[in-house]
Amino acid sequence: MKRSLAVAGLVLVGAAVAGVVVLGGTVPPLTGTLALPGLASPVSIVRDGNAVPHIFGSSVADLYRALGFAHAQDRLWQMEMLRRAGQGRLSEIFGERTLEADIFLRTLDLDGHAERGFQSFPGEAQRLLEAYAAGVNAFVSRQTGLMEQRLPPEFLLLGHAPEPWRPADSVTVVKVMALNLSANLGAEIQRLTLAAQGLSPAEIEDLMPLNGGERPPPLPDLAQLYPLRRLDAPTPREQTAALDELFGAGASNSWVIAGSRTASGKPLLANDPHLRLTAPSVWYLAHLALGDPQRGGVNVVGASLPGTPIIVLGRGDTLAWGFTNAEADVQDLFIERINPGNPAEYLTPAGWRPFESTSMEIRVAGGRTRMVERRRTRHGPVLPGSFRNLAKILAPGHVAALQWTALTDDDTTITAGLLDASLRTVPAYLERARLYMVPMQSVVVADSQGRIAMIAPGRLPMRSPANTIAGRAPVPGWDATFDWQGFVPFEALPRVVSPPEAAIGTANARIVGDGYPHLVTHDWEADYRARRIQDLVTSRTGHDMETMRAAQLDVFSPAFAELAPLMIAAARPLVSVDKDVLDRLSRWDATMRADAPEPLVFVAWLREAVRAIYADDLGPAFDLFFHPRAKSMTRLLRGETTGRDWCDERPTAARESCGEALAAALRRAIQGLEERFGRDRMRWSWGSAHAALGENQVLGELPLVGRLFNIGTASPGGPYTLNRGVMEFGRDDPFANRHASTFRAIYDLGDLDRSLFMQSTGQSGNPFSRHYRTFEKSWAEGRYIRIPTDRAAIEREAIGTWRLVQPAEGAG
């Protein structure tokens, strides 16, 4: 028996060692030489101590070949997932769990629009995207060394091999990013769902209040526009999880300060986009060096998007730029009426018209191939009935079609980001933005000559003044009143150039004045962060890199500073309330510090309060509503709601007050915290409960060991702070930080080499690489790195260099 156990032990140890060797072999070497056809001259990829690649080449096409190679080295699995999401082909790998996502994505036909769009690009743009694709494919097809695996571990574990990368795949990736940043569809369906539950327009306004200053037409009763049905039960989350991941709670901060308000006399620009945390990060830091910098070369440094050759956010030698989501209403949902005598037709203002219909084949791993009909109306694709419970909400004989600016064959957005050596000034950048279409962004830009500007480029639909819905909810597709009336001309899009205030700040709130003649949206992000930027940045002078960094890392919550005193005042008169907890919260300064217990107590209380006050009123519609809802709660406790008495429990005969609801919610919150974190309240801390959670899409779901592959550490911030950290109250881990700053950058136009950068994970997407989680703690602790452009300085700290050469040189 002992001998048998010893043999078994040796076998297990041998298998473990072999597994480690195999998986370790999936990490590509940092140094090597590869012959790459198509190169005009040799290219070097020099990785610095943070594994940031510095790519030196003599042409843009050569740089893009090398960037494709570097992206594939470090992020091939991430690129494959983005591409397959856009293609609607996830189920070929993951089976039934992603089928609903694939049906939705194939319905949109993002990949088809991307392919047709690529074919219409100018020849030079096609050539550059082809060069990038060639670099990706060169990595996949390379000759491997001893014990080196060709593909990352996810491919090995799932038995999957990638198809060759196509130039149009990069366009598809950009469209997936646009889907992730388009929030209007969610707001429309939420209002639709609430109306289907019988809520009046006033009640919907109570639940989804607009920012102060918004004066849209009164929202009509949606049930009078088209028939609706009460939702009995929402689709279980496990059936929608894959699709939910594609719809982010995208937000961002950015600001630019003119030299008249900085210590150096030159502009400063800061930017940090907030997206769903993932492992690896959405972004990949890179430096492209065109030609010889000593003889007038060009440098571009910043955050690239794997799967594309674009430095999306970054700086050149004389220019810096940053994006925030403009929240523009570029999506409308049209309710289409089906002909009861012929289900192949739908109603238009001119009468019945046939649907455009095609049959889609969706292959499912471990299951049968599904045939799904894709229908289109004059507005756009008919969304699957399973999407956000549409088939349960709409009456029989009605479907919903999506019109969205991304669903076109003439989208040139990716071409706006291609490297152009002549792009060196703010005026040139603004003109280049003409090519940009979707997702509409608020772009801040500054140059070394001292100019600053903001522009919101993209296709912005124009709507009729008679359209009283004004983009807030689905509209009848048979009424021409609600049809789009074309697009706002580029020259009339929102822009500010060298304003007298010498400062511009954006945070997804209103970016246009009352006099702007076109509708951008009424559903701006709550303006708490925008007000904080005004307090810390745009109203002050004497700025330097340190004040920029302090603002980006600020954890004061204006929302909770307003809401906490209201909740405390309402609950305090109740005899049963825990006065010690209320006293402690009364002394709290509304900062979401990682080491403090008060943020945790307050957020737990708010979570239970939202559930206690609204769940009984909303029923099955509550799941979509279950978020912090500071603005709704503040309006309620200030007595500004007009729809109904939300604090009164509907099933009971007695009338409950808000104070009673809040006192009971506080008791449940404390009890829940004790169950999660122990009874010693002195050991509670916000940071540990609010750990940033970047999940690995495959390895993070393995039983027992999955958590080892996720990237996350204690983090500060909250949903309304500049250093943002958004929770999802309906998840098993309701305090985890799931949406946050995925990239931070601060640019000094006086010396752009002093610019600061940080992303949330590491450069490698391979969990077995030592560069998988390089920035994890630095990101959480508010540290930054510099990315130099001087080749000598880069090579002094280099950890590896790849040389890509012409085949003749390689053969030699």
PDB file of C-alpha atoms in Angstrom, residues 382-486:
ATOM      1  CA  VAL A 382     -35.749  43.522 -34.649  1.00  0.00           C
ATOM      2  CA  LEU A 383     -34.354  42.679 -31.222  1.00  0.00           C
ATOM      3  CA  PRO A 384     -34.864  39.170 -29.835  1.00  0.00           C
ATOM      4  CA  GLY A 385     -37.916  38.899 -27.616  1.00  0.00           C
ATOM      5  CA  SER A 386     -35.737  37.483 -24.848  1.00  0.00           C
ATOM      6  CA  PHE A 387     -33.671  40.674 -24.686  1.00  0.00           C
ATOM      7  CA  ARG A 388     -34.536  42.557 -21.492  1.00  0.00           C
ATOM      8  CA  ASN A 389     -37.894  40.721 -21.332  1.00  0.00           C
ATOM      9  CA  LEU A 390     -39.255  42.521 -24.416  1.00  0.00           C
ATOM     10  CA  ALA A 391     -41.530  39.645 -25.459  1.00  0.00           C
ATOM     11  CA  LYS A 392     -43.036  39.562 -21.964  1.00  0.00           C
ATOM     12  CA  ILE A 393     -43.624  43.326 -21.867  1.00  0.00           C
ATOM     13  CA  LEU A 394     -44.916  44.035 -25.381  1.00  0.00           C
ATOM     14  CA  ALA A 395     -48.382  42.873 -26.304  1.00  0.00           C
ATOM     15  CA  PRO A 396     -48.712  40.091 -28.894  1.00  0.00           C
ATOM     16  CA  GLY A 397     -48.305  41.360 -32.418  1.00  0.00           C
ATOM     17  CA  HIS A 398     -45.588  43.857 -31.533  1.00  0.00           C
ATOM     18  CA  VAL A 399     -41.777  43.737 -31.698  1.00  0.00           C
ATOM     19  CA  ALA A 400     -38.992  46.224 -30.991  1.00  0.00           C
ATOM     20  CA  ALA A 401     -36.503  47.404 -33.652  1.00  0.00           C
ATOM     21  CA  LEU A 402     -33.293  49.253 -32.816  1.00  0.00           C
ATOM     22  CA  GLN A 403     -32.042  52.268 -34.734  1.00  0.00           C
ATOM     23  CA  TRP A 404     -28.443  53.057 -33.779  1.00  0.00           C
ATOM     24  CA  THR A 405     -25.765  55.115 -35.460  1.00  0.00           C
ATOM     25  CA  ALA A 406     -23.272  52.208 -35.307  1.00  0.00           C
ATOM     26  CA  LEU A 407     -25.433  49.990 -37.509  1.00  0.00           C
ATOM     27  CA  THR A 408     -24.275  51.437 -40.816  1.00  0.00           C
ATOM     28  CA  ASP A 409     -21.846  50.454 -43.561  1.00  0.00           C
ATOM     29  CA  ASP A 410     -20.169  53.870 -43.773  1.00  0.00           C
ATOM     30  CA  ASP A 411     -18.758  54.128 -40.238  1.00  0.00           C
ATOM     31  CA  THR A 412     -15.228  55.564 -40.512  1.00  0.00           C
ATOM     32  CA  THR A 413     -14.545  55.867 -36.776  1.00  0.00           C
ATOM     33  CA  ILE A 414     -11.465  53.641 -36.751  1.00  0.00           C
ATOM     34  CA  THR A 415      -9.838  55.670 -39.527  1.00  0.00           C
ATOM     35  CA  ALA A 416      -9.989  58.787 -37.336  1.00  0.00           C
ATOM     36  CA  GLY A 417      -7.511  57.155 -34.960  1.00  0.00           C
ATOM     37  CA  LEU A 418      -4.902  55.983 -37.448  1.00  0.00           C
ATOM     38  CA  LEU A 419      -1.482  57.498 -36.846  1.00  0.00           C
ATOM     39  CA  ASP A 420      -0.957  60.716 -38.803  1.00  0.00           C
ATOM     40  CA  ALA A 421       2.430  62.407 -38.433  1.00  0.00           C
ATOM     41  CA  SER A 422       0.925  65.773 -39.408  1.00  0.00           C
ATOM     42  CA  LEU A 423      -1.522  65.772 -36.495  1.00  0.00           C
ATOM     43  CA  ARG A 424       0.293  68.154 -34.155  1.00  0.00           C
ATOM     44  CA  THR A 425      -2.142  70.940 -33.190  1.00  0.00           C
ATOM     45  CA  VAL A 426      -5.597  71.373 -31.697  1.00  0.00           C
ATOM     46  CA  PRO A 427      -7.090  72.736 -34.959  1.00  0.00           C
ATOM     47  CA  ALA A 428      -5.756  69.723 -36.880  1.00  0.00           C
ATOM     48  CA  TYR A 429      -7.149  67.332 -34.283  1.00  0.00           C
ATOM     49  CA  LEU A 430     -10.587  68.955 -34.372  1.00  0.00           C
ATOM     50  CA  GLU A 431     -10.720  68.647 -38.153  1.00  0.00           C
ATOM     51  CA  ARG A 432      -9.621  64.995 -38.004  1.00  0.00           C
ATOM     52  CA  ALA A 433     -12.586  64.334 -35.684  1.00  0.00           C
ATOM     53  CA  ARG A 434     -14.814  64.725 -38.750  1.00  0.00           C
ATOM     54  CA  LEU A 435     -14.121  61.038 -39.473  1.00  0.00           C
ATOM     55  CA  TYR A 436     -15.341  59.963 -36.034  1.00  0.00           C
ATOM     56  CA  MET A 437     -18.924  58.613 -35.822  1.00  0.00           C
ATOM     57  CA  VAL A 438     -19.631  56.309 -32.873  1.00  0.00           C
ATOM     58  CA  PRO A 439     -19.631  56.050 -29.864  1.00  0.00           C
ATOM     59  CA  MET A 440     -20.080  59.806 -29.454  1.00  0.00           C
ATOM     60  CA  GLN A 441     -17.480  61.088 -26.992  1.00  0.00           C
ATOM     61  CA  SER A 442     -16.554  64.350 -25.277  1.00  0.00           C
ATOM     62  CA  VAL A 443     -12.945  64.763 -26.363  1.00  0.00           C
ATOM     63  CA  VAL A 444     -10.641  67.204 -24.582  1.00  0.00           C
ATOM     64  CA  VAL A 445      -7.444  68.168 -26.373  1.00  0.00           C
ATOM     65  CA  ALA A 446      -4.462  70.474 -25.790  1.00  0.00           C
ATOM     66  CA  ASP A 447      -1.288  71.319 -27.665  1.00  0.00           C
ATOM     67  CA  SER A 448       2.123  72.617 -26.676  1.00  0.00           C
ATOM     68  CA  GLN A 449       1.350  76.019 -28.186  1.00  0.00           C
ATOM     69  CA  GLY A 450      -1.164  76.527 -25.390  1.00  0.00           C
ATOM     70  CA  ARG A 451      -4.479  75.873 -27.137  1.00  0.00           C
ATOM     71  CA  ILE A 452      -7.201  73.830 -25.419  1.00  0.00           C
ATOM     72  CA  ALA A 453     -10.546  72.581 -26.726  1.00  0.00           C
ATOM     73  CA  MET A 454     -13.391  70.127 -26.324  1.00  0.00           C
ATOM     74  CA  ILE A 455     -15.408  68.570 -29.139  1.00  0.00           C
ATOM     75  CA  ALA A 456     -18.128  65.899 -29.092  1.00  0.00           C
ATOM     76  CA  PRO A 457     -17.718  64.232 -32.492  1.00  0.00           C
ATOM     77  CA  GLY A 458     -20.057  61.609 -33.857  1.00  0.00           C
ATOM     78  CA  ARG A 459     -23.369  61.143 -35.590  1.00  0.00           C
ATOM     79  CA  LEU A 460     -26.062  62.857 -33.532  1.00  0.00           C
ATOM     80  CA  PRO A 461     -29.641  62.201 -34.697  1.00  0.00           C
ATOM     81  CA  MET A 462     -32.033  65.102 -35.136  1.00  0.00           C
ATOM     82  CA  ARG A 463     -35.595  64.551 -33.890  1.00  0.00           C
ATOM     83  CA  SER A 464     -38.787  66.417 -34.660  1.00  0.00           C
ATOM     84  CA  PRO A 465     -39.937  69.036 -32.116  1.00  0.00           C
ATOM     85  CA  ALA A 466     -43.245  67.141 -32.125  1.00  0.00           C
ATOM     86  CA  ASN A 467     -41.473  64.068 -30.732  1.00  0.00           C
ATOM     87  CA  THR A 468     -42.404  64.514 -27.064  1.00  0.00           C
ATOM     88  CA  ILE A 469     -40.663  61.295 -26.058  1.00  0.00           C
ATOM     89  CA  ALA A 470     -37.378  63.051 -26.928  1.00  0.00           C
ATOM     90  CA  GLY A 471     -35.301  59.879 -26.819  1.00  0.00           C
ATOM     91  CA  ARG A 472     -36.329  58.794 -23.325  1.00  0.00           C
ATOM     92  CA  ALA A 473     -38.457  55.735 -24.169  1.00  0.00           C
ATOM     93  CA  PRO A 474     -39.463  53.503 -27.084  1.00  0.00           C
ATOM     94  CA  VAL A 475     -41.708  55.087 -29.725  1.00  0.00           C
ATOM     95  CA  PRO A 476     -44.335  53.809 -32.188  1.00  0.00           C
ATOM     96  CA  GLY A 477     -42.612  52.794 -35.397  1.00  0.00           C
ATOM     97  CA  TRP A 478     -45.694  53.444 -37.533  1.00  0.00           C
ATOM     98  CA  ASP A 479     -45.814  57.161 -36.659  1.00  0.00           C
ATOM     99  CA  ALA A 480     -43.463  59.320 -38.748  1.00  0.00           C
ATOM    100  CA  THR A 481     -43.411  61.917 -35.943  1.00  0.00           C
ATOM    101  CA  PHE A 482     -40.772  59.812 -34.219  1.00  0.00           C
ATOM    102  CA  ASP A 483     -38.528  59.144 -37.222  1.00  0.00           C
ATOM    103  CA  TRP A 484     -35.047  60.629 -37.232  1.00  0.00           C
ATOM    104  CA  GLN A 485     -34.736  63.796 -39.306  1.00  0.00           C
ATOM    105  CA  GLY A 486     -31.111  63.327 -40.374  1.00  0.00           C
TER     106      GLY A 486
END
